[in-house]
Short mmCIF file of N, CA and C in Angstrom, two decimals:
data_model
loop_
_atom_site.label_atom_id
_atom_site.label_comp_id
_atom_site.label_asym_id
_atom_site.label_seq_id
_atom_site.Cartn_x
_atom_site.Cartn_y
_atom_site.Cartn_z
N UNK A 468 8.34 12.68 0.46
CA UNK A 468 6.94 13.08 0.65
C UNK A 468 6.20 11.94 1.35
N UNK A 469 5.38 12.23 2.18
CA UNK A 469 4.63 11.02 3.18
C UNK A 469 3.46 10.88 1.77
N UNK A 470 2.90 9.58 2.27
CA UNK A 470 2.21 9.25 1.36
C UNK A 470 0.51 10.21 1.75
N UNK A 471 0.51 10.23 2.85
CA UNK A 471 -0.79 10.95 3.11
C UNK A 471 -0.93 12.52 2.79
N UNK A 472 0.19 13.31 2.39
CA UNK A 472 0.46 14.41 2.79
C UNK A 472 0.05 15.40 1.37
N UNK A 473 -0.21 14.79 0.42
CA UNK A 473 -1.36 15.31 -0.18
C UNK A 473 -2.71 15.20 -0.45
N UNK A 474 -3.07 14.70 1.03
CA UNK A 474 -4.72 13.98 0.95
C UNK A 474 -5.32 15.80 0.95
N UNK A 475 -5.80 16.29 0.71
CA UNK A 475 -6.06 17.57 0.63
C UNK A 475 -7.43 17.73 -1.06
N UNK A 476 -8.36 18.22 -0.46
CA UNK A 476 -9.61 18.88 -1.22
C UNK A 476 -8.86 19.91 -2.26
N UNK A 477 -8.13 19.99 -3.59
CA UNK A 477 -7.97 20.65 -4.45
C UNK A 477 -8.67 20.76 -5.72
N UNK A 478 -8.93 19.43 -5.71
CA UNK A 478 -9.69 18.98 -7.43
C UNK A 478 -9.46 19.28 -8.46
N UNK A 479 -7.91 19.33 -8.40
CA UNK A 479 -7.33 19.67 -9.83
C UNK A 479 -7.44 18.30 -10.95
N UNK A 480 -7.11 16.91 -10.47
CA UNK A 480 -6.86 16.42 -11.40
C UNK A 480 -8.02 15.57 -11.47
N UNK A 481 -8.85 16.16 -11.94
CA UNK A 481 -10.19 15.46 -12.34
C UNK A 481 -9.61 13.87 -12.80
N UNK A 482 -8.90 13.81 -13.54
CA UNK A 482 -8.47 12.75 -14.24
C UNK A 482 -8.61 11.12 -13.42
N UNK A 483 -8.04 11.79 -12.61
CA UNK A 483 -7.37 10.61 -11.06
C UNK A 483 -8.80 10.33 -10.31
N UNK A 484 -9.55 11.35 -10.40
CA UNK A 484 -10.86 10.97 -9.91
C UNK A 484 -11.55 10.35 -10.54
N UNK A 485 -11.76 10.90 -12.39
CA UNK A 485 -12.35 9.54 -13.11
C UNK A 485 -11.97 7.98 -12.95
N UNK A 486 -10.73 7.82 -12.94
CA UNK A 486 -10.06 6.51 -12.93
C UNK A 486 -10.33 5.84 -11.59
N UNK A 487 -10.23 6.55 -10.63
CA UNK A 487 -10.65 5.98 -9.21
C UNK A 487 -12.25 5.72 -9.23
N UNK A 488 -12.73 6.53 -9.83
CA UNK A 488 -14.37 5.64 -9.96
C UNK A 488 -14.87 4.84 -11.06
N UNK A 489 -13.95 4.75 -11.99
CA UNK A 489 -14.15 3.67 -12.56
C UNK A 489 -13.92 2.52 -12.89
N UNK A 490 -12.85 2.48 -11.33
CA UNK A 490 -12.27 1.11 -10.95
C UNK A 490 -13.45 0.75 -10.27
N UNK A 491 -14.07 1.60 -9.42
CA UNK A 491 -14.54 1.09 -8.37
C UNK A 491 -16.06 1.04 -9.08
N UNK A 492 -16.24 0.96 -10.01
CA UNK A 492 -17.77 1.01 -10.68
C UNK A 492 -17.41 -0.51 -12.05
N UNK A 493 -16.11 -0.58 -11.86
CA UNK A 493 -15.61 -1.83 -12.53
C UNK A 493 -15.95 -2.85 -11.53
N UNK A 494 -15.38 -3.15 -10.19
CA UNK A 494 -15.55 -3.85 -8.81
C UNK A 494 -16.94 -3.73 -9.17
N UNK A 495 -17.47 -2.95 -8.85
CA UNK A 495 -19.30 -3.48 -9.02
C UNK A 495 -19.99 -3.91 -9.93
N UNK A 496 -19.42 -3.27 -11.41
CA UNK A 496 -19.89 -3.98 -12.53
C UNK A 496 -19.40 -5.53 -12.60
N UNK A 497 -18.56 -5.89 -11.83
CA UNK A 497 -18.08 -7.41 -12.01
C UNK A 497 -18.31 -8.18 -11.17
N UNK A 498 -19.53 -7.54 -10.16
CA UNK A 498 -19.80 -8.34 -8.71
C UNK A 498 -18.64 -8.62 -7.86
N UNK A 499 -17.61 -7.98 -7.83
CA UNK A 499 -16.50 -7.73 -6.39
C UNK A 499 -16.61 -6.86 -5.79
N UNK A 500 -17.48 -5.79 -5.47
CA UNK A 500 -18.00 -4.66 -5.18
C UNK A 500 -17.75 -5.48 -3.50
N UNK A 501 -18.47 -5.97 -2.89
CA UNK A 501 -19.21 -7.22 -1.66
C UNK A 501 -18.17 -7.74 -1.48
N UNK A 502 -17.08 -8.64 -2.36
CA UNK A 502 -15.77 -9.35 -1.94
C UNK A 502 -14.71 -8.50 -1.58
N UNK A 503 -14.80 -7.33 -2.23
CA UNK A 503 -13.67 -6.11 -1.73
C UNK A 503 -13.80 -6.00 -0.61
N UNK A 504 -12.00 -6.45 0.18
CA UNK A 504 -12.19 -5.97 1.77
C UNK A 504 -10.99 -4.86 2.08
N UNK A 505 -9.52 -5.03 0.96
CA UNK A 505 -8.52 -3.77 1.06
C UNK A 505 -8.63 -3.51 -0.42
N UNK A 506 -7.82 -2.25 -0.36
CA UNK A 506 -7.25 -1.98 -1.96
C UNK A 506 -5.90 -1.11 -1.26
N UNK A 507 -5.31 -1.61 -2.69
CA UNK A 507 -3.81 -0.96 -3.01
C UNK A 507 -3.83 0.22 -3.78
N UNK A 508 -3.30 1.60 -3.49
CA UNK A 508 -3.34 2.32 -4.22
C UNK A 508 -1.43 2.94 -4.59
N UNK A 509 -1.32 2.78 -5.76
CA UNK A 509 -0.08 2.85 -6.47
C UNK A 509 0.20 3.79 -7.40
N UNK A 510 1.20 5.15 -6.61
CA UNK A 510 0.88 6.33 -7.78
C UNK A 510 2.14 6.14 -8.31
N UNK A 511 2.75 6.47 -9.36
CA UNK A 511 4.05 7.05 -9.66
C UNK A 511 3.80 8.03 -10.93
N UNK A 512 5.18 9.58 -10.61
CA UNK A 512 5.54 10.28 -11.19
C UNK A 512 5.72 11.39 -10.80
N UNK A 513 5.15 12.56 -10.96
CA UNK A 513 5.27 13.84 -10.42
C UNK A 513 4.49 14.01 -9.33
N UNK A 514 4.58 14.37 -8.09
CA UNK A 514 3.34 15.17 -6.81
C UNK A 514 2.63 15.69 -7.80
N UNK A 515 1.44 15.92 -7.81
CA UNK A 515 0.09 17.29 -8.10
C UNK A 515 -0.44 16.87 -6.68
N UNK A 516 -1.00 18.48 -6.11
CA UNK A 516 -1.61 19.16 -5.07
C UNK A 516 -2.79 18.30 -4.95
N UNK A 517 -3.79 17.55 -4.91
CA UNK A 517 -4.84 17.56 -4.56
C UNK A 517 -4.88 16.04 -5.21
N UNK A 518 -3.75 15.49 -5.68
CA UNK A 518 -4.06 13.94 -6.42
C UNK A 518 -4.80 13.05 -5.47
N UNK A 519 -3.94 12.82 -4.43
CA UNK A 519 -4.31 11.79 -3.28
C UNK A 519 -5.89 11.96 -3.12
N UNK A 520 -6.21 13.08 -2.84
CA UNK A 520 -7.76 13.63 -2.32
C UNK A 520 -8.90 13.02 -3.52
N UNK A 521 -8.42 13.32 -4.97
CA UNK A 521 -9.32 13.20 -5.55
C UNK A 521 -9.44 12.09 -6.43
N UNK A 522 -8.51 11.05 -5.19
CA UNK A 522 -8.24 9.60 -5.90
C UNK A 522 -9.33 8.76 -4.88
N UNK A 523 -9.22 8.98 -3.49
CA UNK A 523 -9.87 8.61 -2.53
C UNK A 523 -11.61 9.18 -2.93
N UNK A 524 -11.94 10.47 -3.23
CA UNK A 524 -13.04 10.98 -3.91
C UNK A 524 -13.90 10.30 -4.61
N UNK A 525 -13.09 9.76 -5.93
CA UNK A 525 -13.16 9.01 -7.00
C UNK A 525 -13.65 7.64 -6.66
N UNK A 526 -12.91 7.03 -5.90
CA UNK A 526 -13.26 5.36 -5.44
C UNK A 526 -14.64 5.67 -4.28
N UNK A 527 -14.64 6.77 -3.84
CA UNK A 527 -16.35 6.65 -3.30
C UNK A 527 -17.42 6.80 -4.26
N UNK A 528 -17.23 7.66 -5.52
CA UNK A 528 -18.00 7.24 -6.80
C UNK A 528 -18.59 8.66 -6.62
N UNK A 529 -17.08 9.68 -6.54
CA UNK A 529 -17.75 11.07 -6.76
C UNK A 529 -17.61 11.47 -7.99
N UNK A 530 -18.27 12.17 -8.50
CA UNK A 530 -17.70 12.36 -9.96
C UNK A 530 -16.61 13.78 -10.47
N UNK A 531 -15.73 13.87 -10.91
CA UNK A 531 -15.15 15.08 -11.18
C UNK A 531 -16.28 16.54 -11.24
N UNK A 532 -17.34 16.06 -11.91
CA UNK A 532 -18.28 17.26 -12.41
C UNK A 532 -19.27 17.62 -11.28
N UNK A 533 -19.18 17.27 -10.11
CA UNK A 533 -20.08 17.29 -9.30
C UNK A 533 -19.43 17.21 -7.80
N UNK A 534 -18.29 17.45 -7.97
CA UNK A 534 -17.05 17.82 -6.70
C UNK A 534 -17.22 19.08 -6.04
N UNK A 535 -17.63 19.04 -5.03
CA UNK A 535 -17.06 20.63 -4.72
C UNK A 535 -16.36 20.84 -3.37
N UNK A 536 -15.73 22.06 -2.92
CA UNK A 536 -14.24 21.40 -2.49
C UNK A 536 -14.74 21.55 -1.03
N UNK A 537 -15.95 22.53 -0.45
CA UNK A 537 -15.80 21.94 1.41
C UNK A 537 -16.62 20.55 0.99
N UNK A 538 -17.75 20.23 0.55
CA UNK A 538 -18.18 18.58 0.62
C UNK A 538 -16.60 17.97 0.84
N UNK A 539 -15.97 18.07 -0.43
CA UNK A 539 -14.78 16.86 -0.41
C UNK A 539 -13.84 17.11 0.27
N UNK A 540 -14.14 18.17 0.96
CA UNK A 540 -12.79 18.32 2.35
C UNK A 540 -13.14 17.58 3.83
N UNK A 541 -14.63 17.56 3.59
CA UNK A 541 -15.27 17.05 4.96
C UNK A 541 -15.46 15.12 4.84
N UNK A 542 -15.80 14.92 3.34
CA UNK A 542 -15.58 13.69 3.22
C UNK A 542 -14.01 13.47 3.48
N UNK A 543 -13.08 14.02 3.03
CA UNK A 543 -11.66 13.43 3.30
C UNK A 543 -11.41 13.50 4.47
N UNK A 544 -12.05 14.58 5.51
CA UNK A 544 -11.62 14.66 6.81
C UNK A 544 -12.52 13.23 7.30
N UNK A 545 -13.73 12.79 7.15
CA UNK A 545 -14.07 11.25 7.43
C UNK A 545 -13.20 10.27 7.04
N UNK A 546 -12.88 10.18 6.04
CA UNK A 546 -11.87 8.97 5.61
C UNK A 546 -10.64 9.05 6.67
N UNK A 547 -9.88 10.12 6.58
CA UNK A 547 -8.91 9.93 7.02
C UNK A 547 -8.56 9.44 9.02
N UNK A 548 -10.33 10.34 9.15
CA UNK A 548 -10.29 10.16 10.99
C UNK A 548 -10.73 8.92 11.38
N UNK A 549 -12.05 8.02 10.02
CA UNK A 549 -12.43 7.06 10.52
C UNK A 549 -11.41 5.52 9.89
N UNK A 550 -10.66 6.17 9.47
CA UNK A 550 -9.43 5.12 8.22
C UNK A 550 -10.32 4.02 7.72
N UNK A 551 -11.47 4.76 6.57
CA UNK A 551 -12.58 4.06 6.31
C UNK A 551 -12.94 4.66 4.71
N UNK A 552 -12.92 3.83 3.93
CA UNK A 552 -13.53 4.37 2.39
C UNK A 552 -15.19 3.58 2.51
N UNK A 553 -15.72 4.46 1.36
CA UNK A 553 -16.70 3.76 1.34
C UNK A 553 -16.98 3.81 -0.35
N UNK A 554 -16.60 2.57 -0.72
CA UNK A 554 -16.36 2.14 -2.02
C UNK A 554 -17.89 2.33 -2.76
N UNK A 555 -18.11 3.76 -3.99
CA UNK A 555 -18.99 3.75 -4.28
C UNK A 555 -20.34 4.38 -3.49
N UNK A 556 -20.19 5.21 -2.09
CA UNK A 556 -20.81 4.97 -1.61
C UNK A 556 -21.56 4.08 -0.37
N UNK A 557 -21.06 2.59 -1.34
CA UNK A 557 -21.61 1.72 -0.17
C UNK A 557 -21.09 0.75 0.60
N UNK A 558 -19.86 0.47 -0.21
CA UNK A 558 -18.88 -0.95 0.45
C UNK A 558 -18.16 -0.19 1.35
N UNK A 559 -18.33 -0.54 2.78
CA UNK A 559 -17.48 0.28 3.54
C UNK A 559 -15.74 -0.78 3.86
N UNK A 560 -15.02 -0.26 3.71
CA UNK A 560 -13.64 -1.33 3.83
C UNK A 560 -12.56 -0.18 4.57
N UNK A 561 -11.62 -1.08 5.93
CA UNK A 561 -10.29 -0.24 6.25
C UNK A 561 -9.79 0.60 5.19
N UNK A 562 -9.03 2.29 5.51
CA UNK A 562 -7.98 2.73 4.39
C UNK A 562 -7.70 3.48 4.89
N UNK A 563 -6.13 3.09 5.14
CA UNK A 563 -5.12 4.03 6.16
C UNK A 563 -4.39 4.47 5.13
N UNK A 564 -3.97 5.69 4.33
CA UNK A 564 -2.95 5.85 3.66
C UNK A 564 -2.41 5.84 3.25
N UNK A 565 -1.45 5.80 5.17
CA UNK A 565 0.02 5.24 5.33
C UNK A 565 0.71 3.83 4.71
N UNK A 566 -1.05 3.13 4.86
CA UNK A 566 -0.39 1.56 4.61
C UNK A 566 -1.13 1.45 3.20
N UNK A 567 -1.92 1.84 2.78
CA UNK A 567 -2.51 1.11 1.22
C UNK A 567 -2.23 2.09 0.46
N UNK A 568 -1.82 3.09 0.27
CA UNK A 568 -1.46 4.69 -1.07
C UNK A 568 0.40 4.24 -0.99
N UNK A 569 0.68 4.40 -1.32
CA UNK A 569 2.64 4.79 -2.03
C UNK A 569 2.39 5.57 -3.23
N UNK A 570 3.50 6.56 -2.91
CA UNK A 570 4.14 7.26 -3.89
C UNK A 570 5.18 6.91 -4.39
N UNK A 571 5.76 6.67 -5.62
CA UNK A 571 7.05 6.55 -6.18
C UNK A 571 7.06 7.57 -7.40
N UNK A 572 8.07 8.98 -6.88
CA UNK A 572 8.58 10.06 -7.98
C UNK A 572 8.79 8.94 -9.42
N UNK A 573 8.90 10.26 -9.87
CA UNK A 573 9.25 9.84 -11.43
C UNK A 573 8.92 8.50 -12.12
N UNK A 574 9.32 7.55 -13.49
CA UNK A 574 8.62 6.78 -13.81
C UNK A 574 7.84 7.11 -14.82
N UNK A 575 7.60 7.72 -15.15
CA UNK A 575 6.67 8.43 -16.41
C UNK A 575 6.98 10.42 -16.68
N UNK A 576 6.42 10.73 -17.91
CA UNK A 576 6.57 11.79 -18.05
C UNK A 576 6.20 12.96 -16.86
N UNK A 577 6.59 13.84 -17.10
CA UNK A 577 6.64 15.01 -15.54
C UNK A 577 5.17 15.41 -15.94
N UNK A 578 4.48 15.57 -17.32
CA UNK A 578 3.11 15.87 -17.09
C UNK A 578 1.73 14.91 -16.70
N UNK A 579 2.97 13.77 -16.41
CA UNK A 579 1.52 12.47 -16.26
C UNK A 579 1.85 12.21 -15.18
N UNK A 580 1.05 11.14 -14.31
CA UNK A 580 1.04 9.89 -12.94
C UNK A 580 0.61 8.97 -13.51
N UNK A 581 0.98 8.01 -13.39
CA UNK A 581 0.79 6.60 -13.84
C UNK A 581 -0.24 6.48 -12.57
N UNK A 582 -1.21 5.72 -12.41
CA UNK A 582 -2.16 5.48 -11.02
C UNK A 582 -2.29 3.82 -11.25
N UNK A 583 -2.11 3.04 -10.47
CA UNK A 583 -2.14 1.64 -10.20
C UNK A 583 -2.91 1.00 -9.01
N UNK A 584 -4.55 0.37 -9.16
CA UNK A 584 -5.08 -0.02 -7.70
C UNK A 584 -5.25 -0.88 -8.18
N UNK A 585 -5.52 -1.89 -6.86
CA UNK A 585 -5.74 -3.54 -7.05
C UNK A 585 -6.30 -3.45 -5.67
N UNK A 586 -7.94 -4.56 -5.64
CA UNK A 586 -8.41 -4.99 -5.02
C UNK A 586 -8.51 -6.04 -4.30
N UNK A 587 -8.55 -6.79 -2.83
CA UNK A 587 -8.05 -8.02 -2.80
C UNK A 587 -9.22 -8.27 -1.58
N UNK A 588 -9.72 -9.50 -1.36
CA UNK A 588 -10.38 -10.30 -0.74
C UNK A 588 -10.06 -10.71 0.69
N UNK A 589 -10.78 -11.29 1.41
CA UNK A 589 -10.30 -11.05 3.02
C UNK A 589 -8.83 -12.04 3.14
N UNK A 590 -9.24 -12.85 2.38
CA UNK A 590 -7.98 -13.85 2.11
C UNK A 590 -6.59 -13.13 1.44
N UNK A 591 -6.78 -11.84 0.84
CA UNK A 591 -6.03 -11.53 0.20
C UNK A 591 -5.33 -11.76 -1.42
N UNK A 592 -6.45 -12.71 -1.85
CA UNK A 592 -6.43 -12.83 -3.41
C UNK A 592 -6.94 -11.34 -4.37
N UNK A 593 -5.77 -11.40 -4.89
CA UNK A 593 -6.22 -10.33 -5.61
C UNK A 593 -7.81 -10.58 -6.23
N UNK A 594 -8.97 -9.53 -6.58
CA UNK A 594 -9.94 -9.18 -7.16
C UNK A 594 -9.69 -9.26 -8.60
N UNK A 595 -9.79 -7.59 -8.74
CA UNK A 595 -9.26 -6.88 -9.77
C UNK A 595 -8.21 -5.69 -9.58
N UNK A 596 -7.27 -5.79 -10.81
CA UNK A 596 -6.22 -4.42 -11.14
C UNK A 596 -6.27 -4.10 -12.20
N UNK A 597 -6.23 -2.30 -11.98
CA UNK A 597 -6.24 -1.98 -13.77
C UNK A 597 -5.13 -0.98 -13.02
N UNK A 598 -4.53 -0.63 -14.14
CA UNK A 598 -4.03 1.00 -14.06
C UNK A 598 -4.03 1.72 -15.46
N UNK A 599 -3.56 3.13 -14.61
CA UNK A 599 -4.42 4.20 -15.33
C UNK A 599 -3.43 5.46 -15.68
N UNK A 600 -3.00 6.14 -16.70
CA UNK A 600 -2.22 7.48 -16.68
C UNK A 600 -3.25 8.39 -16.97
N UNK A 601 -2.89 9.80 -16.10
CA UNK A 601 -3.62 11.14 -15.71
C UNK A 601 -2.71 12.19 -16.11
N UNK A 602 -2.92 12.61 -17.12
CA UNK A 602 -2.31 13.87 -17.92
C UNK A 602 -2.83 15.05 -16.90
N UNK A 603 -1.54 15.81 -16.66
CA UNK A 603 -1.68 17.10 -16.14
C UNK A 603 -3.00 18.16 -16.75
N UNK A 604 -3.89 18.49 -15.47
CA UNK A 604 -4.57 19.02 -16.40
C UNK A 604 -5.35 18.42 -17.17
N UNK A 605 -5.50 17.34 -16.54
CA UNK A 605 -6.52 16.18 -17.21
C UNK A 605 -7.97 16.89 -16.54
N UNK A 606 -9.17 16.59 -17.71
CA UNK A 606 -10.45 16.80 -17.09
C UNK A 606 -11.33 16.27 -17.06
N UNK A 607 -10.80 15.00 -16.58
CA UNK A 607 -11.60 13.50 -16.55
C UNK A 607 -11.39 12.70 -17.36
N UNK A 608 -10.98 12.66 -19.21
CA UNK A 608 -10.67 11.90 -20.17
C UNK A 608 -9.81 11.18 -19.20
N UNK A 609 -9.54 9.12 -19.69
CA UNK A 609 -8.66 8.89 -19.32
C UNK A 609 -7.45 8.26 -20.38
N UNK A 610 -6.34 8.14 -19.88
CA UNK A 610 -5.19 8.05 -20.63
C UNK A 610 -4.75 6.83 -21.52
N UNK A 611 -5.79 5.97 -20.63
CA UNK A 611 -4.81 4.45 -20.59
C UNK A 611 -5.13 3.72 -19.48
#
């Protein structure tokens, strides 16, 4: 599976979207919001349809409850044409995919994804990393 190839507006796993904005509301609560210039995004376990989309969603500081799917199809079609997040809203930083998302199957149970991002500085010192598991069918609670 390419790593981009479920960037797609589904909004199933609310879950992946909580965790993606509350990394990125962590980065701001800790004043790295401004020092953030890449992030790493690190899934492993099963594909779900719409993960990628509503991980990228999430780190702009959309909320699961307030998603709806042409907005977040037209925001993903920006991200992906301008290879540009905008962290929260406002930190705008490079994000190609290809080069900052990986997938690695399996690794955890078939109803979870383990989700793993880390933020890093122009220098490339890491920021901050947390990671996160997203129960199938998750509806925003997070796992871990």
């Amino acid at each position: 599976m390419s790593p981009s190839a479920d960037c797609q507006a589904h909004l199933p796993t609310a879950g992946a979207m909580a965790a993606a904005r509350q990394f990125a509301l962590a980065l701001h609560g800790s004043g790295l919001l401004e020092q953030t210039w890449r992030l790493r995004c690190e899934l492993r376990g099963a594909p779900r349809s719409g993960l990628c989309g509503d991980l990228l969603l999430g780190l702009e500081g959309v909320e699961p409850r307030e998603a709806d799917v042409q907005a977040s199809s037209e925001r993903l079609r920006r991200i992906r044409g301008r290879c540009e997040l905008r962290l929260l809203g406002q930190r705008r930083i490079a994000f190609d995919a290809r080069r900052h998302l990986s997938h690695e199957p399996g690794g955890c149970p078939p109803s979870a994804c383990d989700i793993r991002l880390s933020a890093f500085d122009p220098a490339g010192l890491l920021l901050l990393a947390r990671s996160y598991r997203v129960a199938a069918g998750d509806t925003g609670k997070l796992a871990g």
